[in-house]
PDB file of N, CA and C in Angstrom:
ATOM      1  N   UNK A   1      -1.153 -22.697  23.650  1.00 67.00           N
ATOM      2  CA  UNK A   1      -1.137 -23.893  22.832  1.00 67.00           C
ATOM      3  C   UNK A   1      -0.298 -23.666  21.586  1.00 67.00           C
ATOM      4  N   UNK A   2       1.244 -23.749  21.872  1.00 89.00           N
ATOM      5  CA  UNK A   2       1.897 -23.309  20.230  1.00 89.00           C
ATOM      6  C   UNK A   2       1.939 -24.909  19.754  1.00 89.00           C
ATOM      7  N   UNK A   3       3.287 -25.053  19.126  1.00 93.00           N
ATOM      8  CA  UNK A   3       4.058 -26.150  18.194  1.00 93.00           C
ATOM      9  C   UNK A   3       4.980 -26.190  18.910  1.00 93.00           C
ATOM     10  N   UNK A   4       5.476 -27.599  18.608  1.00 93.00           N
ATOM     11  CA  UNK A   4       6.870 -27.933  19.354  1.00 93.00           C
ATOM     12  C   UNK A   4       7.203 -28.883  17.688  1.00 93.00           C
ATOM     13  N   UNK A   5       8.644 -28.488  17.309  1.00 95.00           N
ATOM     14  CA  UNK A   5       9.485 -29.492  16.511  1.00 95.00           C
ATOM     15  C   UNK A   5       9.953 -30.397  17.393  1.00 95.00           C
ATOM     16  N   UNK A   6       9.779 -31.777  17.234  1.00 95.00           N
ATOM     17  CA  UNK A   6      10.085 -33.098  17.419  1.00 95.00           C
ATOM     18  C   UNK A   6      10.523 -33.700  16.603  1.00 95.00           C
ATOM     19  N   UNK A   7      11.355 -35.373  17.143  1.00 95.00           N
ATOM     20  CA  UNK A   7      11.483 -36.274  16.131  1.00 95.00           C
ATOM     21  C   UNK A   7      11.366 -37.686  16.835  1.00 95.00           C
ATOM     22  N   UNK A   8      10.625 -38.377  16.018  1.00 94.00           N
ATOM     23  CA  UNK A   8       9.902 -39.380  16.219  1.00 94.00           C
ATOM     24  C   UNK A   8      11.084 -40.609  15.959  1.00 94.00           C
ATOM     25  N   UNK A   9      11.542 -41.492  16.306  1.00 93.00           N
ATOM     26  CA  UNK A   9      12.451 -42.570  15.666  1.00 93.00           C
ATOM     27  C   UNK A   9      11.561 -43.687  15.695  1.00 93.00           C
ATOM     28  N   UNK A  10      11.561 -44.239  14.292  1.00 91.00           N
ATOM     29  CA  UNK A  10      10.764 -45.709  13.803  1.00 91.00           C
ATOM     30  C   UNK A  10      12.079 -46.204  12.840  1.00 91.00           C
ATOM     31  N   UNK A  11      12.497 -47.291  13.174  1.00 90.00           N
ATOM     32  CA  UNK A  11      12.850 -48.356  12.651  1.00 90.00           C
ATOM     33  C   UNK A  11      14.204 -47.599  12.067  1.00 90.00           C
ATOM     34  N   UNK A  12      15.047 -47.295  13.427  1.00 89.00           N
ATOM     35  CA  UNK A  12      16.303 -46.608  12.633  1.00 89.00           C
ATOM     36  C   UNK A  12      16.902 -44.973  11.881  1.00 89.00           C
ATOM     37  N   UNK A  13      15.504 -44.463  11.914  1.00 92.00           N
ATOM     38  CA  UNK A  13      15.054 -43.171  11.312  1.00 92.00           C
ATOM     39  C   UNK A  13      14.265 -42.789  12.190  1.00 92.00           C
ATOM     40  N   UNK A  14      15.194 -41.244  12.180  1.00 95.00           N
ATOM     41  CA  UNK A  14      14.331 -40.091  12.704  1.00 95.00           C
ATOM     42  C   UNK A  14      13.134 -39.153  11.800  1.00 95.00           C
ATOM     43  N   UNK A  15      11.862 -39.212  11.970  1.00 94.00           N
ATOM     44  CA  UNK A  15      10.656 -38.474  11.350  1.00 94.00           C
ATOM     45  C   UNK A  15      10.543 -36.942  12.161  1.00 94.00           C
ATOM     46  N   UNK A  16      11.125 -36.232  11.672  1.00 95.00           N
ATOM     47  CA  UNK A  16      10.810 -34.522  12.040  1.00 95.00           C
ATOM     48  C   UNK A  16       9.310 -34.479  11.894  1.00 95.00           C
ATOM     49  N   UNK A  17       8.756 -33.540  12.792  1.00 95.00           N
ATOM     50  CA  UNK A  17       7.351 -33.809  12.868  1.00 95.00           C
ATOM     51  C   UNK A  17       7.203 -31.810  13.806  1.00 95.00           C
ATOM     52  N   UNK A  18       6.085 -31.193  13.760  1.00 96.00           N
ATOM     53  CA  UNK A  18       5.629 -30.251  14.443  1.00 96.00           C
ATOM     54  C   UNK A  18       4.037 -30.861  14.744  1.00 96.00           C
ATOM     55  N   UNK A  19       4.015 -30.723  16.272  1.00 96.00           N
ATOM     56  CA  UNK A  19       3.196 -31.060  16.896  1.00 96.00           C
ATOM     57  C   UNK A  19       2.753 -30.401  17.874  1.00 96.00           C
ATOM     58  N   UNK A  20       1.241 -30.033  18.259  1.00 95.00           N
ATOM     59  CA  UNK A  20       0.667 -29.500  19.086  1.00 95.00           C
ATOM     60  C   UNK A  20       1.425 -29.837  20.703  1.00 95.00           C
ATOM     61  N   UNK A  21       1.506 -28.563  21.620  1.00 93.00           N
ATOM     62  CA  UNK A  21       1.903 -29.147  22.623  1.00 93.00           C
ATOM     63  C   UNK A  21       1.006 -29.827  23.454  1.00 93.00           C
ATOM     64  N   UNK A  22      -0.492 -29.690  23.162  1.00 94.00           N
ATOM     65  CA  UNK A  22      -1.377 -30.600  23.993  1.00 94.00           C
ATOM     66  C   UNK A  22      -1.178 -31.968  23.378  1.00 94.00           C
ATOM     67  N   UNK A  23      -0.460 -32.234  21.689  1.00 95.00           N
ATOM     68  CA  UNK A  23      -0.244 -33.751  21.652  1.00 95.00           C
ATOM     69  C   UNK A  23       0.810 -34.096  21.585  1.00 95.00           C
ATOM     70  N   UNK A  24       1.873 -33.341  22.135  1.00 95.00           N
ATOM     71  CA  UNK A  24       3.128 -34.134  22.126  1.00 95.00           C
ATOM     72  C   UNK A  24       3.220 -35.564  23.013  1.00 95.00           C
ATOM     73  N   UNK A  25       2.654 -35.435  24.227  1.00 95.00           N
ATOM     74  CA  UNK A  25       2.422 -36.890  24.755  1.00 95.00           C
ATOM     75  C   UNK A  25       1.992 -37.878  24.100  1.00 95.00           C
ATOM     76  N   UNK A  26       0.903 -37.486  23.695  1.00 96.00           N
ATOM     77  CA  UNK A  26       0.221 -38.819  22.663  1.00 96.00           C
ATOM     78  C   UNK A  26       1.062 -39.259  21.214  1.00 96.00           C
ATOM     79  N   UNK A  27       2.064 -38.062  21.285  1.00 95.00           N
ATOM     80  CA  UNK A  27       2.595 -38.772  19.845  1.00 95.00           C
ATOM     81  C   UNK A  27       3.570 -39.379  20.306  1.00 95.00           C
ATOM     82  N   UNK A  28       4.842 -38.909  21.505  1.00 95.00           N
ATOM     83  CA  UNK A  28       5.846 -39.591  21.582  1.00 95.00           C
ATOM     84  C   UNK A  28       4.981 -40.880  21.967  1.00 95.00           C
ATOM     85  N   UNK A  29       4.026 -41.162  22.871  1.00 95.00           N
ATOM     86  CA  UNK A  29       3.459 -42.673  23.123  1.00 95.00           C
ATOM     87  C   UNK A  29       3.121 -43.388  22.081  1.00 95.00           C
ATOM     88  N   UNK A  30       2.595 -42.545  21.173  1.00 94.00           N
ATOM     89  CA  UNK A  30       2.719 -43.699  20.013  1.00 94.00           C
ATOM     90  C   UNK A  30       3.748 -44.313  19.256  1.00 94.00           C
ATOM     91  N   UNK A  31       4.713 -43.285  19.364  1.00 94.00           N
ATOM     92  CA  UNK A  31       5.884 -43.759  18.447  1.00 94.00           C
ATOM     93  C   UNK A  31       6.521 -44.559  19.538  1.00 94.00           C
ATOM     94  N   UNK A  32       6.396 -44.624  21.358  1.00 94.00           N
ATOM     95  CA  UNK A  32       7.273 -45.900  21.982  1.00 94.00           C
ATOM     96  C   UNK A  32       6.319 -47.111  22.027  1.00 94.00           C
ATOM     97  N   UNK A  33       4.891 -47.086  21.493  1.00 94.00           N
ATOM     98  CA  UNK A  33       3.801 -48.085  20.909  1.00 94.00           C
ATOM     99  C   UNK A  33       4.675 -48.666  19.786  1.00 94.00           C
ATOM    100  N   UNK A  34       5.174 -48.283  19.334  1.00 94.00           N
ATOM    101  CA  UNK A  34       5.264 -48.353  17.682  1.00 94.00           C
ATOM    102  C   UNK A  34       6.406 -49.225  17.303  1.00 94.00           C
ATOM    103  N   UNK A  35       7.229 -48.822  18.145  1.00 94.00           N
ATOM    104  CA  UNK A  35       8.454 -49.362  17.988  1.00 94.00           C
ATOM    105  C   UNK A  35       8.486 -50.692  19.368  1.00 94.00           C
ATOM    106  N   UNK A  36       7.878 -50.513  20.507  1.00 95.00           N
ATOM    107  CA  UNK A  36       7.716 -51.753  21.094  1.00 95.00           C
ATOM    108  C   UNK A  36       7.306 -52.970  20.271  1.00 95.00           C
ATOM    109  N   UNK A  37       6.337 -52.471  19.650  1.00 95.00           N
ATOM    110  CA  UNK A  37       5.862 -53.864  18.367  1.00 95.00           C
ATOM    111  C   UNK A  37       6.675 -53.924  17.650  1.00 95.00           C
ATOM    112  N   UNK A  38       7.610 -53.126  16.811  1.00 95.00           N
ATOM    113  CA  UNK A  38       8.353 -53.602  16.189  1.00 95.00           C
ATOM    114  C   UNK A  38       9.363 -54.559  16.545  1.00 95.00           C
ATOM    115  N   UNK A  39      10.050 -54.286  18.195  1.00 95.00           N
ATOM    116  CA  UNK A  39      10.701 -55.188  18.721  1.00 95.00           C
ATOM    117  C   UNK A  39      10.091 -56.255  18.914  1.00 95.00           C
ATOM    118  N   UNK A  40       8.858 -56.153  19.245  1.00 95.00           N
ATOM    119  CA  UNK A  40       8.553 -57.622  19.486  1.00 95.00           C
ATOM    120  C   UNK A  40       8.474 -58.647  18.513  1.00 95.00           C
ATOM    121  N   UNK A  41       7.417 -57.783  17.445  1.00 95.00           N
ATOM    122  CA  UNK A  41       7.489 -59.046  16.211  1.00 95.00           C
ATOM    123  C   UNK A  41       8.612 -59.312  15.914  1.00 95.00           C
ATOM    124  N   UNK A  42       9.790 -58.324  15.900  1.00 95.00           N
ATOM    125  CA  UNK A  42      11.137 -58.933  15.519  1.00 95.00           C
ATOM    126  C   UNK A  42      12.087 -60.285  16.634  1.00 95.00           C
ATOM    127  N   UNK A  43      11.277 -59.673  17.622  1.00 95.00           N
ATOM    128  CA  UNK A  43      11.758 -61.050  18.736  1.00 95.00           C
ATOM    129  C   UNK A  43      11.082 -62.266  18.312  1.00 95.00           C
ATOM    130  N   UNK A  44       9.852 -61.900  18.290  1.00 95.00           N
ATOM    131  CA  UNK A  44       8.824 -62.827  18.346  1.00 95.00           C
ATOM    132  C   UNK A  44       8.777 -64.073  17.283  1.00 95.00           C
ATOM    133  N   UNK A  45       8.829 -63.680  15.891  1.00 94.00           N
ATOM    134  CA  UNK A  45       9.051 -63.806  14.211  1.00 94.00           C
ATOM    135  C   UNK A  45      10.467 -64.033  13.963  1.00 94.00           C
ATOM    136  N   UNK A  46      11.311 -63.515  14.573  1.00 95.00           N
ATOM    137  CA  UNK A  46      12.717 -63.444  13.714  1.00 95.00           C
ATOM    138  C   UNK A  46      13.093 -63.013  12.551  1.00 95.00           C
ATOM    139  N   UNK A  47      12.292 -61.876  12.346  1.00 93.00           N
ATOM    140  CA  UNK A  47      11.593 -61.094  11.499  1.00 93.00           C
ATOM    141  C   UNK A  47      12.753 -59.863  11.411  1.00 93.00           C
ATOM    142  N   UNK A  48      13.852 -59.348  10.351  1.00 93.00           N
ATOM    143  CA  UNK A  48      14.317 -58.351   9.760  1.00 93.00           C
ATOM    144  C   UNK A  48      14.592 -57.715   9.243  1.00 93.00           C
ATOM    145  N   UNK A  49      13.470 -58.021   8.224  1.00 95.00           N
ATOM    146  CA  UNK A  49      13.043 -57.048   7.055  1.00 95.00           C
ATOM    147  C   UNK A  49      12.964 -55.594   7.361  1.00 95.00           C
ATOM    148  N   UNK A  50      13.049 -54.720   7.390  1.00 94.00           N
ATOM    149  CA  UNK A  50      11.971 -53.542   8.221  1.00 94.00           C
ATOM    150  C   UNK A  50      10.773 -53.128   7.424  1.00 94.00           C
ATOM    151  N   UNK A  51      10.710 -53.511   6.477  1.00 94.00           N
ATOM    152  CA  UNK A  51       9.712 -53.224   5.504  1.00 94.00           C
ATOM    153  C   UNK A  51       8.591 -54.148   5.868  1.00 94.00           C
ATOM    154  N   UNK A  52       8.862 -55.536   6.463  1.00 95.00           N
ATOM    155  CA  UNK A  52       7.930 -56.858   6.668  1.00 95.00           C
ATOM    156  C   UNK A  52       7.701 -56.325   7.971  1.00 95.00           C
ATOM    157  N   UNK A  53       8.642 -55.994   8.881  1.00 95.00           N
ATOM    158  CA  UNK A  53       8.285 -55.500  10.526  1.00 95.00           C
ATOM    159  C   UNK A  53       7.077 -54.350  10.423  1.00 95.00           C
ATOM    160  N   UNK A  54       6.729 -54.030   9.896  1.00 94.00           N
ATOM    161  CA  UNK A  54       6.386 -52.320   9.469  1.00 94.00           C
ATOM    162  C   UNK A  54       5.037 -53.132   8.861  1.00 94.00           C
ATOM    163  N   UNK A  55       5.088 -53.451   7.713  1.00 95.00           N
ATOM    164  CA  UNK A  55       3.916 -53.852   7.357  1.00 95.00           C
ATOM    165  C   UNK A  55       2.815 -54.855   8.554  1.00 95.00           C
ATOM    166  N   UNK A  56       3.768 -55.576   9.359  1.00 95.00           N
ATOM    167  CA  UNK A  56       3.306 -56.330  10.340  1.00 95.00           C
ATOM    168  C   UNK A  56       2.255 -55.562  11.387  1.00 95.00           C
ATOM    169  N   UNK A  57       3.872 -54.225  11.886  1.00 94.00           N
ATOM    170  CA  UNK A  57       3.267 -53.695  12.348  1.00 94.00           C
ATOM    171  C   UNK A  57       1.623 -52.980  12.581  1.00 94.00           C
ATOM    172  N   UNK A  58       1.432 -52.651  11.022  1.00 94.00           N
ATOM    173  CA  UNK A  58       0.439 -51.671  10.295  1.00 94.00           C
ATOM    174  C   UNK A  58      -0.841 -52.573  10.475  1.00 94.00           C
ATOM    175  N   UNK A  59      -0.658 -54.311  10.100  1.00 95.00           N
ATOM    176  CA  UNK A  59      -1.466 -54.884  10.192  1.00 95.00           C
ATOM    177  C   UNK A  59      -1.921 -55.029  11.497  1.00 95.00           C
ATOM    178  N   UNK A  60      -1.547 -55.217  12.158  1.00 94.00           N
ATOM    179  CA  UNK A  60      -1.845 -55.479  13.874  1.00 94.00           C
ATOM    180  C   UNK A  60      -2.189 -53.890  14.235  1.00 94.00           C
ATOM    181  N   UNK A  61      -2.194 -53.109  14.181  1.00 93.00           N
ATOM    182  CA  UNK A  61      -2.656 -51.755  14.244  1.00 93.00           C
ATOM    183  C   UNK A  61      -3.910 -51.608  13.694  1.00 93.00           C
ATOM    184  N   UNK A  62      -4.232 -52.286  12.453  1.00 93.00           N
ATOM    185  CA  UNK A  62      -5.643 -52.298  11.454  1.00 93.00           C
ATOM    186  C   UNK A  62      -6.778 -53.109  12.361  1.00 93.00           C
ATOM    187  N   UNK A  63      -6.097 -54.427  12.901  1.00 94.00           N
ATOM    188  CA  UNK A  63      -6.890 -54.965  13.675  1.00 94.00           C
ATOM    189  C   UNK A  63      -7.688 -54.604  14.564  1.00 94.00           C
ATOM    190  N   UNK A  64      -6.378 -54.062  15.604  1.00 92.00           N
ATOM    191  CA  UNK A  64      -6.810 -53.523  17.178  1.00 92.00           C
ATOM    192  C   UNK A  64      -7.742 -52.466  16.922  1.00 92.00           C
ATOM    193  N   UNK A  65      -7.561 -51.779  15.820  1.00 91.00           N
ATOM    194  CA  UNK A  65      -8.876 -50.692  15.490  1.00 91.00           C
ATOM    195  C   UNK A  65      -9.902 -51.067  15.417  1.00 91.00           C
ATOM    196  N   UNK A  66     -10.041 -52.257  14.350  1.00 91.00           N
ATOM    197  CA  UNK A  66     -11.474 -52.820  13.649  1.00 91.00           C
ATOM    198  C   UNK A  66     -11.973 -53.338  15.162  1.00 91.00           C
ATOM    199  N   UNK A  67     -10.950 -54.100  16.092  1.00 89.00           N
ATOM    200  CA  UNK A  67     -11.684 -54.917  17.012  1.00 89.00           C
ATOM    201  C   UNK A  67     -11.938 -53.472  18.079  1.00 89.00           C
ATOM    202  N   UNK A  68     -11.543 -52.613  18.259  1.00 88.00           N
ATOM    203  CA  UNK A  68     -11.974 -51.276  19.262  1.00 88.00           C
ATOM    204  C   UNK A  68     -13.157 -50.464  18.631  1.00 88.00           C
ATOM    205  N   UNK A  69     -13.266 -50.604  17.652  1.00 88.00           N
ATOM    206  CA  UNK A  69     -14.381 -50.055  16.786  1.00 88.00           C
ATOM    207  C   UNK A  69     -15.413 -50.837  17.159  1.00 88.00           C
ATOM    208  N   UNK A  70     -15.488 -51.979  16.991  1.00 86.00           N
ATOM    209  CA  UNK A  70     -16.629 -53.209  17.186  1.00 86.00           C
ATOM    210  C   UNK A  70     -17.176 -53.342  18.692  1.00 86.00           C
ATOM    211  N   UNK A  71     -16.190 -52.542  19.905  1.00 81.00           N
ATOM    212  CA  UNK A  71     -16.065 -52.789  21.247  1.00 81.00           C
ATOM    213  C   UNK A  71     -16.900 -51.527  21.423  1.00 81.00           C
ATOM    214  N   UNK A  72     -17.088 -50.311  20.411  1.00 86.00           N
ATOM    215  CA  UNK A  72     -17.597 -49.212  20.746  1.00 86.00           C
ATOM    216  C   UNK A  72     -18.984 -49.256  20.648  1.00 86.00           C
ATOM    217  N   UNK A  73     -19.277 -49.786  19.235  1.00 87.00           N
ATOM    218  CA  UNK A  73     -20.320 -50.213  18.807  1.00 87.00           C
ATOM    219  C   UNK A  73     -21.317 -51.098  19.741  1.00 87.00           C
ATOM    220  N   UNK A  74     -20.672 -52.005  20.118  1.00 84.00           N
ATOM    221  CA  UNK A  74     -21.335 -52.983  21.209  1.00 84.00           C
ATOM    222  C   UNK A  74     -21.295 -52.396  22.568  1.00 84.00           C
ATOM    223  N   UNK A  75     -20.696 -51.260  23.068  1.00 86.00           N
ATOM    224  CA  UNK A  75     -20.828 -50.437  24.032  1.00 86.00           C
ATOM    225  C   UNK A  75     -22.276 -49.959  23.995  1.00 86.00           C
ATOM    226  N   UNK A  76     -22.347 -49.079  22.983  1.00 85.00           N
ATOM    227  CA  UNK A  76     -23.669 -47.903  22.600  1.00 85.00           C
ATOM    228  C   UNK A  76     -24.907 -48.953  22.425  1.00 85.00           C
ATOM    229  N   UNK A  77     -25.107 -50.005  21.720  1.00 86.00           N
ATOM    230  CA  UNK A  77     -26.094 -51.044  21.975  1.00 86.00           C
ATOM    231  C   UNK A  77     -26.074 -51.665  23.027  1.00 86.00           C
ATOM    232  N   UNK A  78     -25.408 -51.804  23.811  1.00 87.00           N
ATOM    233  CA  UNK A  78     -25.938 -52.309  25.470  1.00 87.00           C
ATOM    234  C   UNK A  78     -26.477 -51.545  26.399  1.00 87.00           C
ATOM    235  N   UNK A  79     -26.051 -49.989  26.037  1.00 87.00           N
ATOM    236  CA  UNK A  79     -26.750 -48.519  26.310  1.00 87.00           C
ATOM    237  C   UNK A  79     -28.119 -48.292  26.033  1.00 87.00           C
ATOM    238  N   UNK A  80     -28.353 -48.801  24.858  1.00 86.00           N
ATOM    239  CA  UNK A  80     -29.522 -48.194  24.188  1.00 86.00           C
ATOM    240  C   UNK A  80     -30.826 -49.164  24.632  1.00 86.00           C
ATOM    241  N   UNK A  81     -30.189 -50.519  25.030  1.00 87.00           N
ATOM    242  CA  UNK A  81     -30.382 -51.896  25.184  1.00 87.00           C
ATOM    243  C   UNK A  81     -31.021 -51.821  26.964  1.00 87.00           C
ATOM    244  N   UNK A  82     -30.217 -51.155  27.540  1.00 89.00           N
ATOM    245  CA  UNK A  82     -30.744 -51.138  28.890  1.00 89.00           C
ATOM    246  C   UNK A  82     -31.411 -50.253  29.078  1.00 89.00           C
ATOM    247  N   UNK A  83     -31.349 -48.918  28.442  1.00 89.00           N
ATOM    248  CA  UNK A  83     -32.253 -47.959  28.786  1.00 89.00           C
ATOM    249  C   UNK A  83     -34.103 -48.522  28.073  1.00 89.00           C
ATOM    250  N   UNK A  84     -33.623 -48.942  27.123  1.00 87.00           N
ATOM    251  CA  UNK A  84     -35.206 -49.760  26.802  1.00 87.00           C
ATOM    252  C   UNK A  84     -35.445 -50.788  28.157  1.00 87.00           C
ATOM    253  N   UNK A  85     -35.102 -51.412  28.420  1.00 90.00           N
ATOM    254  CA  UNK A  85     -35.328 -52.441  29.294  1.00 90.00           C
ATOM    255  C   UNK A  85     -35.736 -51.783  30.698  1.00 90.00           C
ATOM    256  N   UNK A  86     -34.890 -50.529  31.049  1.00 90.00           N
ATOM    257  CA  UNK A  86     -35.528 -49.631  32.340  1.00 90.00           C
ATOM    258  C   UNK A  86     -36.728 -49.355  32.277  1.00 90.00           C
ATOM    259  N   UNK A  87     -37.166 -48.686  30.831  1.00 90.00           N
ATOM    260  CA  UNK A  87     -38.259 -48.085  30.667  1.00 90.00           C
ATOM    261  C   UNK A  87     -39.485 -48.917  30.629  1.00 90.00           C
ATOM    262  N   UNK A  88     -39.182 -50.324  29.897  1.00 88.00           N
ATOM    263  CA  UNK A  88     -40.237 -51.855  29.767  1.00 88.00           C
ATOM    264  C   UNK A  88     -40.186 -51.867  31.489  1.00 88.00           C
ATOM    265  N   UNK A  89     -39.246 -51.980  32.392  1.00 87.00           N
ATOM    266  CA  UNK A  89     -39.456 -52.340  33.833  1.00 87.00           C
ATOM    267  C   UNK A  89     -40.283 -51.400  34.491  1.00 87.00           C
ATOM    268  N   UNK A  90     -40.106 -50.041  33.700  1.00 89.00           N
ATOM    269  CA  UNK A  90     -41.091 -49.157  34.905  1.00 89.00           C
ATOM    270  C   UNK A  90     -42.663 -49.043  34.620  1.00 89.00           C
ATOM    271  N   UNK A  91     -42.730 -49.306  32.920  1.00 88.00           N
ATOM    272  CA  UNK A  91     -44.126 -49.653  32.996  1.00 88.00           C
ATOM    273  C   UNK A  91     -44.656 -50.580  33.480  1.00 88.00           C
ATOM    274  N   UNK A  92     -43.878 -51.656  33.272  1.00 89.00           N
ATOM    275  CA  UNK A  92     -44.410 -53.027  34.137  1.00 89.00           C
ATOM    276  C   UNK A  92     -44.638 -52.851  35.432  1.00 89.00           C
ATOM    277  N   UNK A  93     -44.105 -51.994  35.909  1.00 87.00           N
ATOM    278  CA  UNK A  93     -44.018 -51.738  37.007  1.00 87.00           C
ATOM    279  C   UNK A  93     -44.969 -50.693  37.698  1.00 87.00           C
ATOM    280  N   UNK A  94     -45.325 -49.735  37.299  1.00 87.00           N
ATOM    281  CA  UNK A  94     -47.038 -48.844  36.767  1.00 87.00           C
ATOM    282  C   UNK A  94     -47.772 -50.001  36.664  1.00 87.00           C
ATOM    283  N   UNK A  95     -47.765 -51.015  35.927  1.00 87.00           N
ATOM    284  CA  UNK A  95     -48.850 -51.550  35.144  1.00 87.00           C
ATOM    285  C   UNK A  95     -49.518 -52.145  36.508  1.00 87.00           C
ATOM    286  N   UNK A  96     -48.450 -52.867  37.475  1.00 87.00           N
ATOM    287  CA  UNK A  96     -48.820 -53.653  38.467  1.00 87.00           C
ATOM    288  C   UNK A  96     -49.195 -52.975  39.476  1.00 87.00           C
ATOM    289  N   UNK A  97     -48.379 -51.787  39.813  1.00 84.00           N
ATOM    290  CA  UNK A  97     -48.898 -51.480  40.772  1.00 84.00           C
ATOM    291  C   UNK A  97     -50.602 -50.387  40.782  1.00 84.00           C
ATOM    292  N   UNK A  98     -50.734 -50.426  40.190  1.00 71.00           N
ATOM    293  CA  UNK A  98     -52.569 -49.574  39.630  1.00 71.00           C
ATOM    294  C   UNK A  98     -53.027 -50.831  40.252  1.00 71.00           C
TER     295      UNK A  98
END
């Protein structure tokens, strides 16, 4: 598991970066994440600021978190949610059959 020197290109510029070789995948994917949105809002918006693309970007990134965060959350309570409900069914289920 060494380092690998890379470079990342966002918005015209190359970012030198040393990165684990177990995450070099995940980083180049983020940076062709990264820059797909940038093309798009710039398709999308007509948007060529790079400073406004970028901030756009950042915002729609803030989102998809808050809303994947909220998706996790409501994961672990439907967990916690059914395993109560197994346990209410098997007593009920004791209860009746005695």
């Amino acid at each position: 598991m060494g380092e690998l020197s890379i470079k990342i290109r966002i918005v015209d510029r190359d970012y030198p970066m040393r990165v684990s070789t177990d995450d070099q995948d995940k980083v180049r994917l983020a940076g062709k994440q990264l820059s797909d949105k940038i093309r798009t809002f710039k398709e999308q918006f007509g948007v060529e600021d790079k400073q406004d693309l970028l901030a756009m970007v950042a915002f729609d990134s803030a989102v998809e978190k808050v809303n994947n965060s909220e998706l996790e959350i409501n994961h672990a309570l439907d967990s916690v949610l059914l395993a109560k409900i197994t346990e209410l069914d098997s007593l009920v289920s004791s209860a009746l059959s005695d």
